[in-house]
Amino acid sequence: MKNKRVLFFILLCVGAFVQAQETVRPFEEFFVEGMKKIDGVFPVYVADGEVYLEIPSEYIGREMQISAQIDRGFDLLCRPANGLGVVRITSPTEGTVCFQQPFYMERILDTESVYQQAFSLSNVQPEGISYPVVSYSGERGAIIRITEYLLNGDEWFSYQYGFIRSLVPALSEVVRIHPFDEGVSFTVKRYHGVEAERYMYSSSAIVLPDGSMPLEVTCVLRLLPQKKDRIRLADNRIPYRTLHFKDYSQDPYCMVEDSLILRWDLSKPLTFYVDTLFPQEYFKAVKSGVEAWNGAFRKAGLRHPVLQVKYADRRVVSAEQSAFISYDLRMPGVKSSLTHHPRTGEILSCRLNIGHGFMEGLLDNYLLTCGATDSRIRTDRYSKEVAKELLQNEVTREVGHLLGLSEVRSKAVCNGPLKVGEEDERAIYFGYVPLKGTGNCYDEREKLRRWLGDFHAVERPEDYAVKIVHLQTVLSQLDKIVYKEKAARKSSSLRELYRKAIQLYASYLAGIAENIREGQPAEVQHQAMMNLDKYLFHPTLEMECDYVKANLLENRNDLLYPEVRKLFKRLLQKNYIRCGYPEFFQDLYKGLFNGFNPELKISYAQLDIQLLCLEAWLDVARGTSSEHKYVTGCLENELHGLYGKLKELSVTHSQMEVRELYLLFLQRIEQYFRSVS
């Protein structure tokens, strides 16, 4: 019975193979009257709504990238889509073409390794997506049908946006086929369902007809050049985006986990084309933002202008370009994306999308952070000059990510555009400096590590004290800055800016508190507590706008106090108690509780903060798990001491309202002691 099953399976496979052979038609039968051929790297045939792609025989074994972008539709312009990526073209059997996507998680990078052959035999890759050959051309090029993959499929490309709904397959059509030097592109017009926003939450019982909107998508097939893999291995001190893999050639006894960096092949300049619809008044800012990195490349030994920026003309097909910058109305902000080769880490293409409607937020933040020193933004809250600088800064940061950096460490400054700093220049050097005379990627990394020496990135502390002073300066005159504007903006602008200012103040306080942590010197932690005393417990100048307070436009405490409570909870966590700073509670009592001196006056705001501290203290004590008994014991011991001091002050303090409130504090503490006893 078993032999019969095996025989049946063999006959089935043979029958399928014979059937596949029979589907391959002679070219004379395939190339019917009216069929159009478009010559190029990949010849294309079109007839009766069907699209066929020819894979020349000499490209079998070569690599190709399949990428895509949304050209226009749904208020999107030149937004990236998810493409299939890099594939290897294979033909395992007559009548079949496969797009193989090998796995590169396990490798032997050393081509001269004695294990290379054995590894290749054991690391057999799957064939990938299979396409039946319809016919062979006179030059023995394999012709495959690709209509469905372009019109309605999602195997080659896909996109996911909540506002783009289901596809209407019957309406899809290929509107342009464009051959270029490296491949061919197909522009497809698809129609997707859409629902008007005004009807989205309607309670009407009327059933409205389904609507659809066009979406133009371009799919690009690019033949990748044959060249030696130029891999550069990573070093964890330099912040690059990386590909992780397991290497079997570094150690003869075990596998070694390693990473390689993502980077461009910059043997020729990289040109960023800017969409023709991009506002001309901001073109210079974008150009300067991109070209800001050229100085770092010069220091890395690349003398020609590596990054160039040009306006695209109508002849430029955006989807075919390696680097493209566009502007649209759908999603605000500056977003970047890139594609890369999964084996080498070479960056193959990138997109920089600038969405309308984000500059106001940047200008607001700049006003609050730099308004004290930059009169331009105080004079004109929507200053074009400042707006262009801020856009340039955003572009510079995103281009850093597009060059392969996982983190851009250059910091923006007030009164000028962002400049690429020393640490980012070092990163560019590490990734892009041409190295001659090195045998392989391991030798390159060792040479670069010798160049790095004992370098370790040093985190430069933020001066939050200065930031708070600057914020106080701006907030005190916020109404005068806002009310220079047109009347239409007055009603809400001041309130919104005020909220942002208080949130920023809370973030500065949290930044100060971050210095009270394990690993920081005791003097740094002590200074942080002094700053909390100066800018929160006993502020010389209250963080307030008198106009907002007088006109009851917003309640500062409703915005600030929840964040202050979070701050105290972080301070009282285990890492802050066991951090080599024994004077923590001493400084806390001296600042927040006036050293328990009954003669010193306590403001209502200070009483509020004391209550927030106590509530956070009790929350942390209740939430501490049994495995951290030291923390619980530390908090409870200090709480007993605090209880005794407050009990004494509830009788002796010179202010009656303080005595009454401390009685409330004592009740809260007593409730906790009863709950844990």
PDB file of C-alpha atoms in Angstrom, residues 187-357:
ATOM      1  CA  THR A 187       2.443  53.018 -12.683  1.00  0.00           C
ATOM      2  CA  VAL A 188      -0.885  51.531 -11.652  1.00  0.00           C
ATOM      3  CA  LYS A 189      -4.104  53.383 -10.927  1.00  0.00           C
ATOM      4  CA  ARG A 190      -6.050  51.569  -8.251  1.00  0.00           C
ATOM      5  CA  TYR A 191      -9.354  52.509  -6.661  1.00  0.00           C
ATOM      6  CA  HIS A 192      -9.992  52.091  -2.955  1.00  0.00           C
ATOM      7  CA  GLY A 193     -13.126  52.461  -0.916  1.00  0.00           C
ATOM      8  CA  VAL A 194     -13.608  55.681   0.991  1.00  0.00           C
ATOM      9  CA  GLU A 195     -16.186  57.067   3.403  1.00  0.00           C
ATOM     10  CA  ALA A 196     -16.806  60.763   3.867  1.00  0.00           C
ATOM     11  CA  GLU A 197     -15.839  61.880   7.374  1.00  0.00           C
ATOM     12  CA  ARG A 198     -19.073  63.745   7.942  1.00  0.00           C
ATOM     13  CA  TYR A 199     -21.009  60.469   7.579  1.00  0.00           C
ATOM     14  CA  MET A 200     -18.578  58.332   9.562  1.00  0.00           C
ATOM     15  CA  TYR A 201     -20.382  58.732  12.886  1.00  0.00           C
ATOM     16  CA  SER A 202     -23.817  59.594  11.551  1.00  0.00           C
ATOM     17  CA  SER A 203     -26.832  58.030  13.268  1.00  0.00           C
ATOM     18  CA  SER A 204     -28.885  58.363  10.092  1.00  0.00           C
ATOM     19  CA  ALA A 205     -30.623  55.192   8.935  1.00  0.00           C
ATOM     20  CA  ILE A 206     -29.966  56.080   5.293  1.00  0.00           C
ATOM     21  CA  VAL A 207     -27.644  53.583   3.616  1.00  0.00           C
ATOM     22  CA  LEU A 208     -25.256  55.535   1.416  1.00  0.00           C
ATOM     23  CA  PRO A 209     -23.642  54.021  -1.689  1.00  0.00           C
ATOM     24  CA  ASP A 210     -20.004  52.963  -1.392  1.00  0.00           C
ATOM     25  CA  GLY A 211     -17.542  55.440  -2.845  1.00  0.00           C
ATOM     26  CA  SER A 212     -14.015  55.011  -4.143  1.00  0.00           C
ATOM     27  CA  MET A 213     -11.021  57.215  -4.815  1.00  0.00           C
ATOM     28  CA  PRO A 214      -8.090  56.725  -7.179  1.00  0.00           C
ATOM     29  CA  LEU A 215      -4.618  55.932  -5.894  1.00  0.00           C
ATOM     30  CA  GLU A 216      -1.602  55.940  -8.191  1.00  0.00           C
ATOM     31  CA  VAL A 217       1.159  53.528  -7.230  1.00  0.00           C
ATOM     32  CA  THR A 218       4.438  52.937  -9.054  1.00  0.00           C
ATOM     33  CA  CYS A 219       6.194  49.582  -8.767  1.00  0.00           C
ATOM     34  CA  VAL A 220       9.886  49.594  -9.733  1.00  0.00           C
ATOM     35  CA  LEU A 221      11.947  46.590 -10.821  1.00  0.00           C
ATOM     36  CA  ARG A 222      15.626  47.490 -10.600  1.00  0.00           C
ATOM     37  CA  LEU A 223      18.455  45.174 -11.664  1.00  0.00           C
ATOM     38  CA  LEU A 224      21.196  45.475  -9.072  1.00  0.00           C
ATOM     39  CA  PRO A 225      24.795  45.796 -10.292  1.00  0.00           C
ATOM     40  CA  GLN A 226      27.238  42.935  -9.955  1.00  0.00           C
ATOM     41  CA  LYS A 227      29.958  44.043  -7.559  1.00  0.00           C
ATOM     42  CA  LYS A 228      31.936  42.879  -4.597  1.00  0.00           C
ATOM     43  CA  ASP A 229      30.095  43.040  -1.286  1.00  0.00           C
ATOM     44  CA  ARG A 230      31.440  45.986   0.704  1.00  0.00           C
ATOM     45  CA  ILE A 231      30.435  45.138   4.248  1.00  0.00           C
ATOM     46  CA  ARG A 232      31.422  47.242   7.236  1.00  0.00           C
ATOM     47  CA  LEU A 233      31.030  45.629  10.631  1.00  0.00           C
ATOM     48  CA  ALA A 234      29.538  47.600  13.503  1.00  0.00           C
ATOM     49  CA  ASP A 235      31.031  48.905  16.726  1.00  0.00           C
ATOM     50  CA  ASN A 236      28.581  49.520  19.571  1.00  0.00           C
ATOM     51  CA  ARG A 237      30.177  52.889  20.353  1.00  0.00           C
ATOM     52  CA  ILE A 238      29.083  54.320  17.007  1.00  0.00           C
ATOM     53  CA  PRO A 239      25.296  54.690  16.582  1.00  0.00           C
ATOM     54  CA  TYR A 240      24.466  53.027  13.262  1.00  0.00           C
ATOM     55  CA  ARG A 241      21.408  51.113  12.175  1.00  0.00           C
ATOM     56  CA  THR A 242      22.554  47.536  11.861  1.00  0.00           C
ATOM     57  CA  LEU A 243      21.766  44.067  10.550  1.00  0.00           C
ATOM     58  CA  HIS A 244      22.299  41.339  13.106  1.00  0.00           C
ATOM     59  CA  PHE A 245      23.672  37.934  12.072  1.00  0.00           C
ATOM     60  CA  LYS A 246      25.429  34.829  13.353  1.00  0.00           C
ATOM     61  CA  ASP A 247      28.956  34.379  12.026  1.00  0.00           C
ATOM     62  CA  TYR A 248      30.659  30.984  11.858  1.00  0.00           C
ATOM     63  CA  SER A 249      34.041  32.184  10.598  1.00  0.00           C
ATOM     64  CA  GLN A 250      35.341  34.290  13.507  1.00  0.00           C
ATOM     65  CA  ASP A 251      35.742  31.403  15.950  1.00  0.00           C
ATOM     66  CA  PRO A 252      36.426  27.808  14.845  1.00  0.00           C
ATOM     67  CA  TYR A 253      34.680  26.425  17.924  1.00  0.00           C
ATOM     68  CA  CYS A 254      31.462  28.403  18.160  1.00  0.00           C
ATOM     69  CA  MET A 255      29.127  30.849  16.513  1.00  0.00           C
ATOM     70  CA  VAL A 256      29.726  34.578  17.103  1.00  0.00           C
ATOM     71  CA  GLU A 257      26.870  37.078  17.057  1.00  0.00           C
ATOM     72  CA  ASP A 258      27.781  40.225  15.141  1.00  0.00           C
ATOM     73  CA  SER A 259      26.273  43.149  13.229  1.00  0.00           C
ATOM     74  CA  LEU A 260      26.996  45.118  10.093  1.00  0.00           C
ATOM     75  CA  ILE A 261      26.002  48.729   9.486  1.00  0.00           C
ATOM     76  CA  LEU A 262      23.628  50.194   6.929  1.00  0.00           C
ATOM     77  CA  ARG A 263      25.336  52.653   4.585  1.00  0.00           C
ATOM     78  CA  TRP A 264      25.262  53.957   1.015  1.00  0.00           C
ATOM     79  CA  ASP A 265      27.655  53.167  -1.795  1.00  0.00           C
ATOM     80  CA  LEU A 266      28.976  56.704  -2.271  1.00  0.00           C
ATOM     81  CA  SER A 267      31.388  55.990  -5.106  1.00  0.00           C
ATOM     82  CA  LYS A 268      29.330  58.619  -6.925  1.00  0.00           C
ATOM     83  CA  PRO A 269      27.308  61.559  -5.539  1.00  0.00           C
ATOM     84  CA  LEU A 270      23.876  60.892  -4.075  1.00  0.00           C
ATOM     85  CA  THR A 271      21.283  63.293  -5.479  1.00  0.00           C
ATOM     86  CA  PHE A 272      18.140  64.132  -3.511  1.00  0.00           C
ATOM     87  CA  TYR A 273      15.435  65.166  -5.965  1.00  0.00           C
ATOM     88  CA  VAL A 274      12.776  67.521  -4.619  1.00  0.00           C
ATOM     89  CA  ASP A 275       9.210  67.195  -5.876  1.00  0.00           C
ATOM     90  CA  THR A 276       8.022  69.986  -8.185  1.00  0.00           C
ATOM     91  CA  LEU A 277       5.048  70.594  -5.863  1.00  0.00           C
ATOM     92  CA  PHE A 278       7.343  71.407  -2.946  1.00  0.00           C
ATOM     93  CA  PRO A 279       6.934  75.082  -1.874  1.00  0.00           C
ATOM     94  CA  GLN A 280       9.754  77.052  -3.476  1.00  0.00           C
ATOM     95  CA  GLU A 281      10.232  79.385  -0.515  1.00  0.00           C
ATOM     96  CA  TYR A 282      11.400  76.423   1.607  1.00  0.00           C
ATOM     97  CA  PHE A 283      13.615  74.795  -1.040  1.00  0.00           C
ATOM     98  CA  LYS A 284      16.776  76.537   0.181  1.00  0.00           C
ATOM     99  CA  ALA A 285      16.149  75.371   3.753  1.00  0.00           C
ATOM    100  CA  VAL A 286      15.764  71.770   2.602  1.00  0.00           C
ATOM    101  CA  LYS A 287      18.860  72.017   0.406  1.00  0.00           C
ATOM    102  CA  SER A 288      20.937  73.424   3.265  1.00  0.00           C
ATOM    103  CA  GLY A 289      19.625  70.735   5.616  1.00  0.00           C
ATOM    104  CA  VAL A 290      20.767  67.954   3.284  1.00  0.00           C
ATOM    105  CA  GLU A 291      24.105  69.502   2.361  1.00  0.00           C
ATOM    106  CA  ALA A 292      24.976  70.154   6.024  1.00  0.00           C
ATOM    107  CA  TRP A 293      26.463  66.638   6.061  1.00  0.00           C
ATOM    108  CA  ASN A 294      28.948  67.295   3.247  1.00  0.00           C
ATOM    109  CA  GLY A 295      31.467  68.758   5.685  1.00  0.00           C
ATOM    110  CA  ALA A 296      31.515  65.476   7.614  1.00  0.00           C
ATOM    111  CA  PHE A 297      32.083  63.539   4.384  1.00  0.00           C
ATOM    112  CA  ARG A 298      34.976  65.823   3.444  1.00  0.00           C
ATOM    113  CA  LYS A 299      36.625  65.043   6.770  1.00  0.00           C
ATOM    114  CA  ALA A 300      36.099  61.353   6.002  1.00  0.00           C
ATOM    115  CA  GLY A 301      38.111  61.700   2.803  1.00  0.00           C
ATOM    116  CA  LEU A 302      35.304  62.005   0.232  1.00  0.00           C
ATOM    117  CA  ARG A 303      36.326  65.178  -1.548  1.00  0.00           C
ATOM    118  CA  HIS A 304      33.498  65.582  -4.051  1.00  0.00           C
ATOM    119  CA  PRO A 305      30.144  66.996  -2.830  1.00  0.00           C
ATOM    120  CA  VAL A 306      28.639  63.697  -1.707  1.00  0.00           C
ATOM    121  CA  LEU A 307      25.073  64.933  -1.179  1.00  0.00           C
ATOM    122  CA  GLN A 308      23.400  67.080  -3.812  1.00  0.00           C
ATOM    123  CA  VAL A 309      19.897  68.529  -4.029  1.00  0.00           C
ATOM    124  CA  LYS A 310      17.993  69.312  -7.218  1.00  0.00           C
ATOM    125  CA  TYR A 311      14.445  70.190  -8.155  1.00  0.00           C
ATOM    126  CA  ALA A 312      12.901  67.327 -10.110  1.00  0.00           C
ATOM    127  CA  ASP A 313      11.544  68.201 -13.539  1.00  0.00           C
ATOM    128  CA  ARG A 314       8.678  66.478 -15.321  1.00  0.00           C
ATOM    129  CA  ARG A 315      11.047  63.964 -16.896  1.00  0.00           C
ATOM    130  CA  VAL A 316      12.088  62.621 -13.497  1.00  0.00           C
ATOM    131  CA  VAL A 317      10.038  59.619 -12.362  1.00  0.00           C
ATOM    132  CA  SER A 318      10.111  59.980  -8.594  1.00  0.00           C
ATOM    133  CA  ALA A 319       9.704  56.278  -7.791  1.00  0.00           C
ATOM    134  CA  GLU A 320      12.837  55.437  -9.790  1.00  0.00           C
ATOM    135  CA  GLN A 321      15.107  57.829  -7.864  1.00  0.00           C
ATOM    136  CA  SER A 322      17.397  56.646  -5.099  1.00  0.00           C
ATOM    137  CA  ALA A 323      16.583  59.674  -2.918  1.00  0.00           C
ATOM    138  CA  PHE A 324      13.448  61.808  -3.173  1.00  0.00           C
ATOM    139  CA  ILE A 325      11.913  64.581  -1.052  1.00  0.00           C
ATOM    140  CA  SER A 326       8.216  65.404  -1.238  1.00  0.00           C
ATOM    141  CA  TYR A 327       5.560  67.493   0.475  1.00  0.00           C
ATOM    142  CA  ASP A 328       1.907  66.595   1.016  1.00  0.00           C
ATOM    143  CA  LEU A 329      -1.163  67.524   3.036  1.00  0.00           C
ATOM    144  CA  ARG A 330      -2.084  64.275   4.764  1.00  0.00           C
ATOM    145  CA  MET A 331       0.320  63.498   7.626  1.00  0.00           C
ATOM    146  CA  PRO A 332       2.147  66.345   9.397  1.00  0.00           C
ATOM    147  CA  GLY A 333       5.804  66.105  10.308  1.00  0.00           C
ATOM    148  CA  VAL A 334       9.080  65.101   8.706  1.00  0.00           C
ATOM    149  CA  LYS A 335       9.249  61.344   8.145  1.00  0.00           C
ATOM    150  CA  SER A 336      12.023  59.308   6.564  1.00  0.00           C
ATOM    151  CA  SER A 337      12.288  55.739   5.310  1.00  0.00           C
ATOM    152  CA  LEU A 338      14.882  53.677   3.499  1.00  0.00           C
ATOM    153  CA  THR A 339      15.391  50.319   1.830  1.00  0.00           C
ATOM    154  CA  HIS A 340      18.559  48.280   2.084  1.00  0.00           C
ATOM    155  CA  HIS A 341      20.186  45.122   0.816  1.00  0.00           C
ATOM    156  CA  PRO A 342      19.587  42.342   3.376  1.00  0.00           C
ATOM    157  CA  ARG A 343      23.030  40.794   2.825  1.00  0.00           C
ATOM    158  CA  THR A 344      25.391  43.744   2.523  1.00  0.00           C
ATOM    159  CA  GLY A 345      23.533  46.470   4.395  1.00  0.00           C
ATOM    160  CA  GLU A 346      23.900  48.799   1.410  1.00  0.00           C
ATOM    161  CA  ILE A 347      21.162  51.437   1.436  1.00  0.00           C
ATOM    162  CA  LEU A 348      19.414  51.286  -1.930  1.00  0.00           C
ATOM    163  CA  SER A 349      16.830  54.061  -1.700  1.00  0.00           C
ATOM    164  CA  CYS A 350      15.309  56.555   0.714  1.00  0.00           C
ATOM    165  CA  ARG A 351      12.362  58.904   0.985  1.00  0.00           C
ATOM    166  CA  LEU A 352      11.993  62.116   2.978  1.00  0.00           C
ATOM    167  CA  ASN A 353       8.334  63.108   3.321  1.00  0.00           C
ATOM    168  CA  ILE A 354       7.434  66.509   4.715  1.00  0.00           C
ATOM    169  CA  GLY A 355       3.794  66.775   5.722  1.00  0.00           C
ATOM    170  CA  HIS A 356       1.893  70.037   5.954  1.00  0.00           C
ATOM    171  CA  GLY A 357       0.832  71.415   9.310  1.00  0.00           C
TER     172      GLY A 357
END
